[in-house]
Each structure stands twice: as structure tokens, then as C-alpha cells.
Coordinates of C-alpha atoms in Angstrom, one line a residue:
M10 CA 128.2 88.6 103.2
T11 CA 129.9 91.0 104.7
R12 CA 133.1 88.4 104.1
R13 CA 136.0 90.4 104.9
T14 CA 138.7 89.4 102.3
H15 CA 141.9 90.3 100.1
A16 CA 143.4 88.5 97.6
I17 CA 146.9 88.0 99.7
L18 CA 149.1 84.6 100.4
A19 CA 145.8 83.4 99.2
T20 CA 147.3 80.8 97.3
A21 CA 149.5 79.9 101.2
L22 CA 145.7 80.3 102.7
A23 CA 144.0 77.5 101.0
A24 CA 147.6 74.4 101.3
A25 CA 147.9 75.7 104.7
L26 CA 144.5 75.1 105.6
T27 CA 144.2 72.1 104.1
L28 CA 147.3 70.1 105.9
G29 CA 146.1 71.3 108.8
L30 CA 142.1 71.5 109.3
G31 CA 141.2 69.3 106.1
A32 CA 140.9 65.9 107.3
C33 CA 139.4 67.3 110.8
K34 CA 137.6 64.6 112.8
N35 CA 134.3 65.7 114.5
D36 CA 136.7 65.6 117.4
K37 CA 134.7 66.9 121.1
S38 CA 138.0 66.4 123.5
D39 CA 138.5 69.1 126.3
S40 CA 141.8 69.7 124.4
G41 CA 139.4 71.6 121.5
G42 CA 142.2 70.3 119.5
G43 CA 145.3 71.4 121.7
D44 CA 146.8 68.5 121.3
A45 CA 147.6 69.0 117.0
A46 CA 151.1 69.8 116.2
A47 CA 151.7 71.3 112.7
G48 CA 150.1 69.0 110.2
S49 CA 147.6 66.6 112.8
T50 CA 143.6 65.9 111.2
R51 CA 142.8 66.3 114.2
A52 CA 142.6 70.6 114.3
P53 CA 138.7 72.4 114.7
G54 CA 137.0 73.7 112.9
A55 CA 136.9 72.4 109.0
E56 CA 134.3 69.7 109.5
S57 CA 131.0 70.1 112.1
G58 CA 131.5 68.7 115.3
T59 CA 134.5 70.5 117.2
I60 CA 133.8 72.7 120.3
V61 CA 137.4 74.8 121.5
G62 CA 137.8 74.7 124.3
G63 CA 135.6 71.9 126.7
T64 CA 133.8 72.3 129.2
P65 CA 133.0 76.2 130.4
V66 CA 132.5 77.4 133.8
K67 CA 129.7 79.9 135.5
G68 CA 130.6 83.9 135.8
G69 CA 133.5 86.1 134.0
T70 CA 132.9 88.3 130.9
L71 CA 133.1 87.3 127.1
T72 CA 134.2 89.5 124.9
V73 CA 132.9 89.5 121.1
L74 CA 135.8 91.9 118.9
S75 CA 134.1 93.4 116.3
N76 CA 134.3 95.7 112.8
Q77 CA 130.7 96.7 112.6
D78 CA 127.4 97.6 114.9
F79 CA 124.3 95.6 114.8
A80 CA 121.6 96.3 111.4
H81 CA 118.5 95.0 113.8
L82 CA 118.2 93.9 117.6
D83 CA 114.7 94.2 117.2
P84 CA 112.7 90.9 116.0
A85 CA 110.6 91.7 114.4
R86 CA 113.9 93.5 111.9
N87 CA 116.5 91.3 112.8
W88 CA 117.3 88.6 109.6
T89 CA 120.5 88.8 109.2
M90 CA 122.0 85.4 110.4
P91 CA 125.1 86.4 113.2
N92 CA 123.0 88.9 113.8
M93 CA 119.8 85.9 114.3
D94 CA 121.8 84.4 116.6
F95 CA 123.4 87.0 119.3
G96 CA 119.8 88.1 119.6
I97 CA 117.8 84.9 119.4
R98 CA 120.7 82.7 122.2
L99 CA 120.8 86.1 124.2
L100 CA 118.6 88.8 123.6
Y101 CA 115.1 86.9 123.1
R102 CA 113.1 83.6 122.6
T103 CA 111.2 81.9 119.8
L104 CA 108.7 79.8 120.6
V105 CA 110.8 77.3 118.7
T106 CA 115.0 77.2 118.5
F107 CA 117.4 74.7 117.3
K108 CA 119.5 73.1 119.1
A109 CA 122.8 74.3 120.7
E110 CA 124.7 71.7 119.2
P111 CA 127.9 71.6 117.4
G112 CA 127.2 69.3 113.7
A113 CA 123.8 68.0 112.6
A114 CA 122.5 67.4 115.3
G115 CA 122.0 71.8 115.6
S116 CA 120.0 71.3 112.7
E117 CA 117.5 70.2 114.2
I118 CA 114.5 72.0 116.6
V119 CA 113.6 71.6 120.0
P120 CA 110.3 73.5 121.6
D121 CA 111.5 76.8 123.3
L122 CA 108.3 79.4 124.5
A123 CA 106.1 76.6 123.5
T124 CA 106.1 73.5 125.3
D125 CA 106.3 71.2 121.5
L126 CA 106.1 72.0 117.9
G127 CA 102.8 73.1 117.4
R128 CA 100.1 71.6 117.0
P129 CA 99.1 71.5 113.2
S130 CA 95.1 70.8 112.4
D131 CA 92.3 71.9 108.9
G132 CA 95.2 69.9 107.1
G133 CA 98.0 71.9 108.0
K134 CA 96.4 75.3 107.8
T135 CA 96.5 76.4 111.4
W136 CA 98.8 75.6 114.3
T137 CA 98.1 75.6 117.8
F138 CA 101.5 77.1 120.3
T139 CA 100.6 76.2 124.1
L140 CA 103.0 78.7 126.2
K141 CA 105.4 76.9 129.0
D142 CA 104.3 77.3 133.2
G143 CA 107.1 80.3 135.0
V144 CA 108.1 81.9 131.4
K145 CA 109.1 86.1 132.1
Y146 CA 110.2 88.9 131.2
E147 CA 113.8 90.7 132.3
D148 CA 111.1 92.5 134.8
G149 CA 109.1 89.2 135.8
T150 CA 106.3 90.1 133.9
P151 CA 104.7 86.7 132.5
I152 CA 105.5 86.4 128.7
K153 CA 102.3 86.3 126.9
S154 CA 100.5 84.8 124.5
A155 CA 99.1 88.1 123.6
D156 CA 102.7 89.2 122.8
I157 CA 103.8 87.1 120.7
K158 CA 100.9 87.7 118.6
Y159 CA 102.0 91.5 119.2
N160 CA 105.6 90.9 118.0
V161 CA 104.2 88.8 114.2
E162 CA 102.0 91.9 114.1
R163 CA 105.0 94.2 114.2
S164 CA 106.2 92.7 111.2
F165 CA 103.8 94.5 109.1
A166 CA 104.9 97.7 110.3
P167 CA 106.5 99.8 107.5
D168 CA 108.7 101.2 109.3
L169 CA 109.8 98.0 111.2
T170 CA 111.6 97.2 107.8
G171 CA 114.7 94.3 106.7
G172 CA 112.8 91.3 109.5
P173 CA 111.7 87.7 108.4
D174 CA 108.3 87.8 106.6
Y175 CA 107.4 84.2 106.7
A176 CA 104.0 85.7 108.4
Q177 CA 103.1 87.4 105.8
Q178 CA 103.3 85.4 103.1
Y179 CA 101.8 82.8 105.3
L180 CA 99.7 84.5 107.7
A181 CA 95.4 84.4 106.4
D182 CA 93.4 87.9 105.7
D183 CA 96.4 89.4 105.7
E184 CA 95.9 91.7 102.9
N185 CA 96.8 95.3 103.4
Y186 CA 97.8 95.1 106.9
K187 CA 99.6 97.7 108.1
G188 CA 100.6 96.4 111.9
P189 CA 99.1 97.1 115.5
L190 CA 100.3 100.3 116.0
N191 CA 97.1 102.3 114.7
G192 CA 94.7 99.9 117.2
E193 CA 95.0 97.2 114.1
H194 CA 94.6 93.4 114.9
L195 CA 94.9 89.9 112.9
A196 CA 91.9 87.8 112.7
S197 CA 94.5 84.7 111.8
I198 CA 96.5 85.6 115.0
E199 CA 94.1 84.0 117.9
T200 CA 95.4 83.8 121.4
P201 CA 92.1 82.2 123.9
D202 CA 93.8 82.5 126.4
D203 CA 97.1 83.2 127.8
R204 CA 99.5 80.6 127.8
T205 CA 97.8 79.8 123.9
V206 CA 98.5 81.7 120.2
V207 CA 96.8 79.8 117.5
F208 CA 97.7 81.4 113.9
H209 CA 95.6 80.6 110.4
L210 CA 97.5 80.0 107.1
K211 CA 96.6 80.8 104.0
R212 CA 97.5 77.5 103.2
P213 CA 98.8 74.6 104.7
V214 CA 102.3 74.6 105.6
A215 CA 103.7 70.8 106.5
E216 CA 107.8 72.8 107.9
F217 CA 105.6 76.1 110.4
S218 CA 107.3 73.9 113.6
Y219 CA 110.7 75.3 112.3
T220 CA 109.2 78.9 110.9
A221 CA 108.3 78.8 114.6
T222 CA 112.4 79.7 115.4
L223 CA 112.3 83.1 113.6
P224 CA 112.7 85.6 115.3
T225 CA 108.6 87.7 114.4
F226 CA 108.4 84.6 116.9
A227 CA 109.3 86.2 119.7
P228 CA 107.2 88.2 122.3
V229 CA 107.4 91.4 122.7
P230 CA 104.5 93.6 125.2
Q231 CA 102.1 95.5 123.8
S232 CA 103.5 98.6 126.9
Q233 CA 106.8 98.3 125.9
D234 CA 106.8 99.3 121.7
K235 CA 109.0 102.4 121.2
G236 CA 108.5 101.5 117.4
P237 CA 111.9 102.2 115.7
Q238 CA 113.7 103.0 118.8
Y239 CA 113.0 99.7 120.0
D240 CA 115.5 98.6 118.0
L241 CA 118.1 100.0 120.9
R242 CA 116.9 98.5 123.1
P243 CA 115.1 94.9 123.0
F244 CA 113.2 94.4 126.7
S245 CA 114.6 90.5 127.0
S246 CA 112.7 87.0 127.9
G247 CA 116.5 85.7 127.2
P248 CA 119.0 84.6 129.7
Y249 CA 120.7 88.3 129.5
R250 CA 119.0 91.9 129.2
I251 CA 121.6 95.3 127.5
E252 CA 123.0 97.5 130.1
T253 CA 124.2 99.8 127.8
Y254 CA 124.4 99.9 124.0
D255 CA 126.0 103.0 122.1
R256 CA 125.2 102.1 119.1
G257 CA 128.9 101.1 116.9
K258 CA 131.4 101.5 119.4
Q259 CA 129.6 98.9 122.9
L260 CA 126.6 96.8 123.5
V261 CA 127.1 95.6 127.3
L262 CA 125.3 92.6 128.8
V263 CA 123.7 91.3 132.0
R264 CA 122.5 89.0 133.1
N265 CA 118.4 88.5 133.3
T266 CA 117.6 87.4 136.8
N267 CA 114.0 86.6 135.8
W268 CA 115.1 84.1 134.3
D269 CA 114.4 80.7 135.0
Q270 CA 117.1 78.0 133.7
S271 CA 114.3 74.5 134.0
T272 CA 112.7 76.6 131.1
D273 CA 115.4 76.5 129.1
P274 CA 117.2 73.5 128.1
V275 CA 119.1 75.4 125.3
R276 CA 120.9 78.6 126.2
K277 CA 123.4 77.4 129.3
A278 CA 124.3 81.5 129.5
Y279 CA 127.9 81.3 131.5
P280 CA 129.6 84.5 131.1
D281 CA 127.9 86.7 133.6
R282 CA 128.7 89.9 131.1
I283 CA 129.4 90.2 127.2
V284 CA 130.6 93.3 126.2
V285 CA 130.1 93.7 122.1
T286 CA 133.3 95.9 121.5
Q287 CA 132.8 97.4 117.9
G288 CA 134.7 99.7 115.8
L289 CA 137.4 97.6 114.8
K290 CA 139.8 97.0 112.9
G291 CA 139.6 92.5 110.9
G292 CA 143.0 92.5 111.3
Q293 CA 143.6 94.7 114.6
V294 CA 140.7 92.1 115.8
D295 CA 142.5 88.6 114.5
D296 CA 146.2 90.4 116.2
R297 CA 144.7 90.2 119.3
I298 CA 143.0 87.6 119.7
I299 CA 145.7 85.3 118.5
A300 CA 147.9 87.1 121.7
S301 CA 144.5 86.6 123.5
E302 CA 145.9 88.8 126.1
G303 CA 144.1 90.2 129.1
A304 CA 140.1 90.4 128.2
D305 CA 141.2 89.4 124.5
A306 CA 141.9 86.0 126.5
S307 CA 138.4 85.9 126.5
A308 CA 137.3 87.2 123.4
V309 CA 136.3 86.0 120.5
E310 CA 136.3 87.5 117.1
W311 CA 132.3 88.6 115.4
M312 CA 134.1 88.5 111.6
N313 CA 135.8 86.2 109.5
L314 CA 140.1 86.4 109.8
R315 CA 141.6 87.5 107.2
P316 CA 143.3 85.9 104.7
E317 CA 146.4 88.5 105.4
S318 CA 146.7 86.3 109.4
V319 CA 146.3 83.1 108.6
S320 CA 149.8 82.6 109.0
K321 CA 149.8 84.1 112.2
V322 CA 148.0 80.9 112.5
L323 CA 148.4 78.2 110.9
P324 CA 152.1 77.1 111.4
K325 CA 150.9 77.7 115.3
A326 CA 150.1 74.2 116.6
D327 CA 148.2 76.9 119.4
V328 CA 146.5 79.5 117.8
R329 CA 145.2 77.1 114.8
S330 CA 143.6 74.8 117.3
R331 CA 141.1 78.2 118.6
L332 CA 140.3 78.1 115.0
I333 CA 136.9 77.2 113.6
A334 CA 136.0 77.2 109.7
E335 CA 132.6 76.4 109.9
Q336 CA 130.7 75.6 105.9
Q337 CA 127.9 78.1 106.2
G338 CA 125.1 76.5 104.3
C339 CA 124.5 80.4 102.2
T340 CA 125.0 80.3 99.1
D341 CA 126.8 84.2 97.4
M342 CA 125.7 85.9 95.1
L343 CA 125.3 88.6 92.4
Y344 CA 122.7 90.9 92.0
P345 CA 121.4 93.0 88.5
N346 CA 118.6 95.2 89.0
T347 CA 116.4 94.0 87.3
S348 CA 114.0 96.0 87.1
K349 CA 115.4 98.6 85.1
A350 CA 117.9 98.7 82.2
P351 CA 120.3 96.8 80.9
F352 CA 119.4 93.9 83.0
D353 CA 115.8 93.7 82.7
D354 CA 116.9 92.1 79.2
P355 CA 117.6 87.9 79.9
K356 CA 120.2 87.7 77.5
V357 CA 121.8 90.8 79.1
R358 CA 121.5 89.6 82.8
E359 CA 122.7 85.9 80.8
A360 CA 126.1 87.8 79.6
L361 CA 126.6 88.3 83.0
M362 CA 126.2 84.5 84.0
Y363 CA 128.1 83.6 81.9
A364 CA 131.6 87.0 81.6
V365 CA 132.5 86.4 85.9
D366 CA 135.4 84.4 86.6
R367 CA 133.8 82.6 90.0
D368 CA 137.0 80.8 90.2
A369 CA 138.7 84.7 90.9
Q370 CA 136.0 85.3 93.5
V371 CA 137.3 81.7 95.3
T372 CA 140.5 83.6 95.2
A373 CA 139.9 87.4 96.4
N374 CA 138.1 85.8 99.2
G375 CA 141.0 83.6 100.6
G376 CA 140.3 80.6 98.7
P377 CA 139.8 77.6 97.8
A378 CA 140.0 76.1 101.4
M379 CA 137.4 79.4 102.6
G380 CA 134.9 78.8 99.6
D381 CA 134.0 77.0 96.5
V382 CA 132.4 77.7 93.2
A383 CA 129.2 77.9 93.6
T384 CA 127.6 76.4 91.3
S385 CA 124.1 77.2 91.6
Y386 CA 121.5 78.7 93.9
L387 CA 120.7 76.0 95.7
P388 CA 123.4 75.0 98.1
P389 CA 125.1 71.5 98.5
A390 CA 122.8 71.6 101.9
L391 CA 119.6 72.2 99.9
A392 CA 120.1 69.7 97.5
G393 CA 121.2 66.4 99.3
G394 CA 124.0 66.9 99.2
T395 CA 124.8 67.2 95.5
R396 CA 127.0 70.1 94.1
L397 CA 123.5 70.4 91.2
D398 CA 125.4 72.2 87.9
P399 CA 122.3 73.0 85.6
L400 CA 123.9 75.3 83.3
K401 CA 128.2 73.9 83.6
I402 CA 129.0 77.0 82.5
P403 CA 133.9 76.8 83.8
S404 CA 134.9 78.6 86.5
T405 CA 136.7 80.7 84.7
G406 CA 133.4 82.0 82.7
D407 CA 133.8 81.7 79.0
P408 CA 134.2 85.6 78.4
E409 CA 133.7 85.1 74.6
K410 CA 129.9 83.8 74.7
A411 CA 129.2 86.2 77.0
K412 CA 130.4 88.6 74.3
Q413 CA 128.2 87.0 71.7
L414 CA 125.7 87.2 74.5
L415 CA 125.8 91.0 74.3
K416 CA 126.3 91.6 70.9
D417 CA 123.2 90.4 70.6
A418 CA 121.1 92.5 72.9
G419 CA 122.5 95.0 71.4
R420 CA 124.3 96.3 74.4
T421 CA 128.4 96.5 74.3
D422 CA 130.6 99.3 75.7
L423 CA 127.9 98.9 79.7
K424 CA 128.4 101.6 82.1
V425 CA 127.0 100.3 85.5
S426 CA 128.0 100.6 89.2
L427 CA 128.3 97.9 92.1
T428 CA 127.5 98.7 95.7
V429 CA 129.4 95.5 98.3
S430 CA 130.2 96.5 101.9
S431 CA 133.6 97.5 102.2
G432 CA 133.9 94.3 103.8
D433 CA 133.6 93.0 99.9
K434 CA 135.9 95.6 97.9
T435 CA 139.0 92.7 97.2
R436 CA 135.5 91.1 95.8
A437 CA 134.3 93.4 93.7
E438 CA 137.2 94.5 92.9
A439 CA 137.8 91.2 91.0
L440 CA 133.9 91.2 89.4
Q441 CA 135.1 94.4 87.8
Q442 CA 138.1 93.1 86.0
S443 CA 136.4 90.0 85.2
L444 CA 133.4 92.1 83.7
A445 CA 136.3 94.2 81.9
K446 CA 137.0 91.8 80.0
V447 CA 133.7 91.8 78.4
G448 CA 133.1 94.8 77.1
I449 CA 131.1 96.1 81.1
Q450 CA 132.4 99.4 82.6
V451 CA 132.0 98.7 86.8
T452 CA 132.3 101.7 89.0
I453 CA 133.0 100.4 92.5
T454 CA 130.9 101.7 95.6
T455 CA 131.4 100.1 99.5
A456 CA 128.9 100.9 102.5
D457 CA 129.7 100.3 105.7
P458 CA 128.5 96.4 106.3
S459 CA 125.9 98.1 109.3
V460 CA 123.8 99.7 106.5
Y461 CA 124.3 97.6 103.2
Y462 CA 121.6 96.0 103.6
D463 CA 119.0 99.0 104.3
T464 CA 121.5 101.1 101.2
I465 CA 120.6 97.9 98.8
G466 CA 117.0 97.1 99.7
D467 CA 115.8 100.9 99.5
T468 CA 114.1 99.6 95.4
K469 CA 114.3 103.2 94.6
N470 CA 117.9 104.1 94.6
A471 CA 119.1 100.7 94.1
P472 CA 122.9 99.8 92.0
D473 CA 123.0 98.4 89.2
L474 CA 125.6 95.8 90.8
A475 CA 125.5 94.5 95.1
I476 CA 127.0 91.8 96.2
L477 CA 125.3 90.0 98.9
G478 CA 124.4 85.8 100.0
W479 CA 121.2 84.7 100.5
C480 CA 121.1 81.4 103.5
P481 CA 118.0 80.0 103.9
D482 CA 116.7 80.4 107.8
Y483 CA 115.5 76.9 108.1
P484 CA 116.6 74.0 106.3
S485 CA 114.0 73.9 103.1
G486 CA 114.6 75.6 99.3
A487 CA 110.6 77.5 100.2
T488 CA 113.3 79.1 102.8
F489 CA 115.3 80.7 100.0
L490 CA 114.1 79.7 96.0
P491 CA 111.0 82.1 97.0
Q492 CA 112.9 84.7 99.4
V493 CA 115.4 85.4 96.5
F494 CA 112.7 85.1 93.2
D495 CA 109.6 85.8 94.5
G496 CA 108.2 89.3 93.4
R497 CA 105.7 89.2 95.1
T498 CA 108.2 90.1 98.6
I499 CA 109.5 92.8 97.0
K500 CA 109.4 96.0 99.3
E501 CA 110.2 99.6 98.2
K502 CA 112.4 99.5 101.5
G503 CA 113.7 97.0 103.5
N504 CA 113.7 94.5 100.6
Q505 CA 115.8 91.5 102.0
G506 CA 115.5 88.6 99.8
N507 CA 114.4 89.5 96.1
V508 CA 117.0 92.0 96.7
E509 CA 117.4 92.4 92.5
Q510 CA 113.9 93.1 92.2
F511 CA 113.1 90.0 90.1
R512 CA 109.3 90.0 88.7
D513 CA 108.2 86.5 87.0
Q514 CA 104.9 85.7 87.1
A515 CA 105.6 81.9 86.1
T516 CA 108.5 81.2 88.6
S517 CA 106.0 82.4 90.8
D518 CA 103.3 80.8 90.1
R519 CA 105.9 77.7 90.2
I520 CA 106.2 78.1 93.9
D521 CA 102.8 78.4 94.8
Q522 CA 102.5 74.9 93.2
I523 CA 105.7 73.7 95.4
N524 CA 104.3 75.7 98.9
A525 CA 101.3 73.8 97.9
M526 CA 103.1 70.5 97.8
S527 CA 102.3 68.2 101.5
D528 CA 105.0 65.6 100.5
V529 CA 108.6 66.8 101.5
T530 CA 109.8 65.0 99.4
E531 CA 108.3 66.0 96.3
A532 CA 108.9 69.3 96.8
N533 CA 112.4 69.2 97.9
K534 CA 113.0 68.2 94.1
A535 CA 109.4 70.1 92.9
W536 CA 112.8 72.8 94.4
Q537 CA 116.0 71.4 93.0
Q538 CA 113.7 71.7 89.2
L539 CA 112.7 75.0 89.3
N540 CA 116.4 76.6 90.6
E541 CA 118.1 75.2 87.1
E542 CA 114.8 77.0 85.9
L543 CA 116.3 80.2 87.1
M544 CA 119.6 79.5 86.2
K545 CA 118.4 79.5 82.9
K546 CA 116.0 82.8 84.0
A547 CA 120.0 84.3 85.1
P548 CA 118.1 86.2 87.6
T549 CA 121.3 86.4 89.4
V550 CA 125.0 85.3 89.4
P551 CA 125.9 82.1 91.8
M552 CA 129.6 82.5 92.5
L553 CA 130.5 81.3 96.2
W554 CA 129.2 78.2 98.5
Q555 CA 131.8 79.8 102.0
R556 CA 132.4 78.7 105.1
R557 CA 133.1 80.9 108.1
P558 CA 136.8 80.6 109.3
L559 CA 136.4 82.5 112.9
L560 CA 139.7 82.9 116.9
A561 CA 138.8 82.9 119.8
G562 CA 141.0 83.7 122.7
T563 CA 143.0 80.9 124.9
N564 CA 140.5 81.0 128.6
V565 CA 137.2 80.4 125.8
A566 CA 135.4 77.9 126.1
G567 CA 132.1 75.2 124.6
A568 CA 133.0 77.8 121.5
F569 CA 131.5 76.2 117.9
G570 CA 130.7 77.3 115.0
S571 CA 126.1 77.0 114.3
P572 CA 125.2 74.6 111.1
V573 CA 122.5 77.3 111.6
W574 CA 123.5 80.6 111.8
T575 CA 126.2 80.1 109.2
G576 CA 128.5 78.8 111.3
Q577 CA 128.9 82.1 113.4
W578 CA 129.1 81.2 117.7
D579 CA 126.6 79.6 119.1
F580 CA 125.9 81.8 121.9
A581 CA 124.0 79.0 124.1
T582 CA 126.9 77.8 124.1
I583 CA 129.8 79.8 124.6
G584 CA 131.6 80.7 127.8
L585 CA 134.8 81.1 129.6
K586 CA 137.4 78.0 131.1
D587 CA 137.7 80.3 134.4
P588 CA 135.7 83.2 135.0
S589 CA 138.5 84.9 137.6
K590 CA 141.2 85.5 134.3
S591 CA 138.3 87.3 132.4
K592 CA 138.3 91.5 132.5
G593 CA 135.6 93.6 132.1

């Protein structure tokens, strides 16, 4: 997670948000809550189902104001939630995708490039998809099944790091495969004709339709592949194509005139152009969208609203009506490097679990209304809405128990490094203070958000500690615990899930057993049991369950937070009230 936060005004933030947003209804009125007076319970944001600005009108320029560049736009490498939202909704289509609706409906899947959700056979070990007629790339050439196969194969390439690794986990006969650039292809993916793609899996995967929503299952024609440089210019199969991209400064999207709405009921493609302005400071973005002057009236922010901006938003009903704060459905954790001392010792990791003051993390993150104390790895959304709490550790921690555990381990006066995204420095400082109480001295290093995941994903040079969150790729424990805690997922470069480098044979064996279960209900119970077992082994420390507060300009319409992509705007439906008022 790269939430930008500050401890100041945390108490005011909590009280104000509770008043202005806490009892929000699932209001879908065209006013977007604009009729709400200060203190009203009808402001949008704190609960699922609200839409800001009513129904958009086609045309105009939507502006996105951001503090950062995209980590990756190449569909083989794109695996951070807001970036997946942006890529999948605007630049490329996948075999299957999520509905573009607020609230619970947005977690339902529908066919995208495929005609259906896939057809299983061989007990769920073989999945067949058929492409729709008339789907095309930006140059008018048809999208073929071989292009889906090719991009899945690309995800195995060592120089295309950082992307989803479900293909590596699921596909049969893929050991030692290094991608298609040397002319080798996977026999486990068949393309008997231009519209049919067949996946042969190592084991039954009942939820493979959900897996096919990931950008790994977007098409890339071999003729357009430029290896790592493809990140700068993905070839569009979606409603927009890249006109210009100056990394870290500006990305401009224009319409893909060969995209056919009749084949794509999900994406509405309201704006004519989308301009992403990067490298801005968070407070600057907040102030510009609050004022909504000129082009900023037609703008949305990419990063979260800063806590110090809350006092400028909530007292004003017209501004508050443009705020959303969708639940992210992720768990923010502290990741100790378990591959080396001192965190290769389970006793030291257990001490860390008791040493962390989670209340201080909530305060540093902006207060209780912007996040809750996390008491387990699995968020409530993956536990039937239940807040699991297997260890019953006080939210302020238990420093005395942590000290005793460190003493038992023969580890006192530890000195460790902590690397965080620059937006998480306040949280890092709060963590530094709580660990100092048990004798752990922490040195903090910050990294730019655009390179943070690559920095901590370099296993040979990984820091002692890191802060990041994990979000399920779809609503299943199968997309959470295996990714974060299975040692077989660790990669030397671009290590995205198991950043703590936790290797435990019993955990891997249990993951295999649960994955083999054909009963989804039985599997969900088993994931919760594994969650409890892992908490006792303390490979990471759960800290926060967050919301994503975002502001839209006065001319923005059709805007809501996606329940799938951590509460980021769903770019499939966002647009403008009056395109003639937009600039850019």
C-alpha cells in the first residue's frame, strides 16, 4: 500500500468522518449526495453503493492528478491493484472481467473477450474459452487466441518481473519454462483455432474463471512485443490507446477507434481523452480538486486524500459530496525478512507480533474512520464478514511479553532496517517508536512509490523490514494466503507476495491440500484454519484494514470506488457531467 498519511488531525478526522460518512446509505441519486447538509447521513463514500455526479455525458477530457508513475502497465507485469484497474478498464481486455457497478455487484464476474466464463472439463483440470467475434486491436487487426496464449507465456519471462504468477502455479508441464522470446511455447495452452484457447492445469481449479480476470489473460500480439519496453506502450485491445507517455510526468490516452462497444458491455468509455498528470504533491492535488477550477473541475485524484485536507472537505457539503471512501479489502502488514537473522528465528518474529502498536498505526494512517486494527491476515471480506482474532493481542501491543520473547531468543538491543514507500513515512515513524519500547532500534529508508515494489522485491538486497499490503485478486483465500506465505512463490527479482521470504514445508503442504478441495465452502473454512496456524508462526504482522478516500472534481460523474481494486475509481464508467467544460 502507498497510502499517504500524516498523524496530525487524526482525532478530528475520525470524529468528522463518523459524522459525515458513517451512516451513509447506498444512495445512487444523480445528485451524488450533493443535497447533503453538514452532518447529514447521506454523504457518499463510507459504504458501498454510492455514485458521485450522476450519469456521465460522452466526450471531453478527464484528468487524473497523481503523485506517482505507474509501476507497470505491461499486462504481464501489472499486479498492483489501482494499476490493474487502470490497465484492464482502459487499455486492455481480459477473458473475463468484473462488473462495473458499485457495492457487492462489482465483485461479480462477466465474460469480456470470451463468450462465457469458461467451460471446465476433466474434473476442472481443463478450461476452454472461446473469443467473441469482432474483437480488435487499436490498428484494426483481429484479436486471436494465440495472442492470449502468448501473453500468458510472457508472464514466465525472467526479465518481465512483477506480474501475477497464477499461470506458473496452475499450468501443467511448465517447469523451467522461461517465456516465448526464445521461440519456446507451452504445450499446456492450446489454440486449435483463432477463437479458441484451452488451458491444461496441474490440478483442478474451481475458480479459474476468476483467475482469467487478471491482466495475464489479456492479449498481446507477438509482433508488437518489445520485451521490457512494452511497459511504455501496451498495444490496446481496450477502449483507449496511448497517445503519449512521458514517464513520471504525463500519460495521455485517446480513443481506440477500433474498440467496439457492442462487444464490450462493461466499459462505457465516456471521455474522449484521459490525461494523467504525475509527480504532484498530495496536498497540492487535494487543494486543486477541492477548488475545482478550470481543468481541475474535470479531475479525480489517484492517491488518497491527505488527513490534513479533511478539515477542508467535511465541513463543506458540496465538497464532501464528492468524496468516496470505499473499503479496500486488503491487509496492511509488517514484513520481516525471514531469510536471515534476526527474523529467521520464530521467537523474534513472535516478539515482533506483540511489539507492534496497531492503534498507533491506525492514528498514523489518519484515524479510526480511515482504517481498522487488523487482527488476522485474512480480511473480513475473506472470512464471511467476521473479524478473525486468533491471538487476542491487545491493539496497543504487549511490550512486556515482546521483551520476554526477545530475551528467550537471546536477542536484545536489535538494530534493523525498515524500507517504506515515501507515503508511509509517518507510519514508519510510529512503528519505529513502538519497536523502540522493546529494544529494537529501527533505521528508516524511504523509496519512491513507483519503484517501491521492485526495491523490496529484490530478494538479495531486501531490507530487514518492509510495510505493504496484500489484496485478494478475487474473493477467495486462495488468492491471499498462498501468495503471501507459500515459499514456492518467491522470486529473486520482482518478488511481489512473499516479500518476507517465508519458507515452511508444512504451510506449503497444507496449501496444496486446500487447493485440491472441490467444495468451495470446505476450502474457505480450511483457509481460515490455516490463517490461525500462520498467525502463530508470525511470518508477518497484520496491522491495518484500510479505506481509500478519494476526491472528484465538480464536473465528474459516474464515479465510485471499485470493491475489487482496493476502492480505486472504477475507470470503466467514470466521465463528465458537461464535456464542454473540460480542458486538456
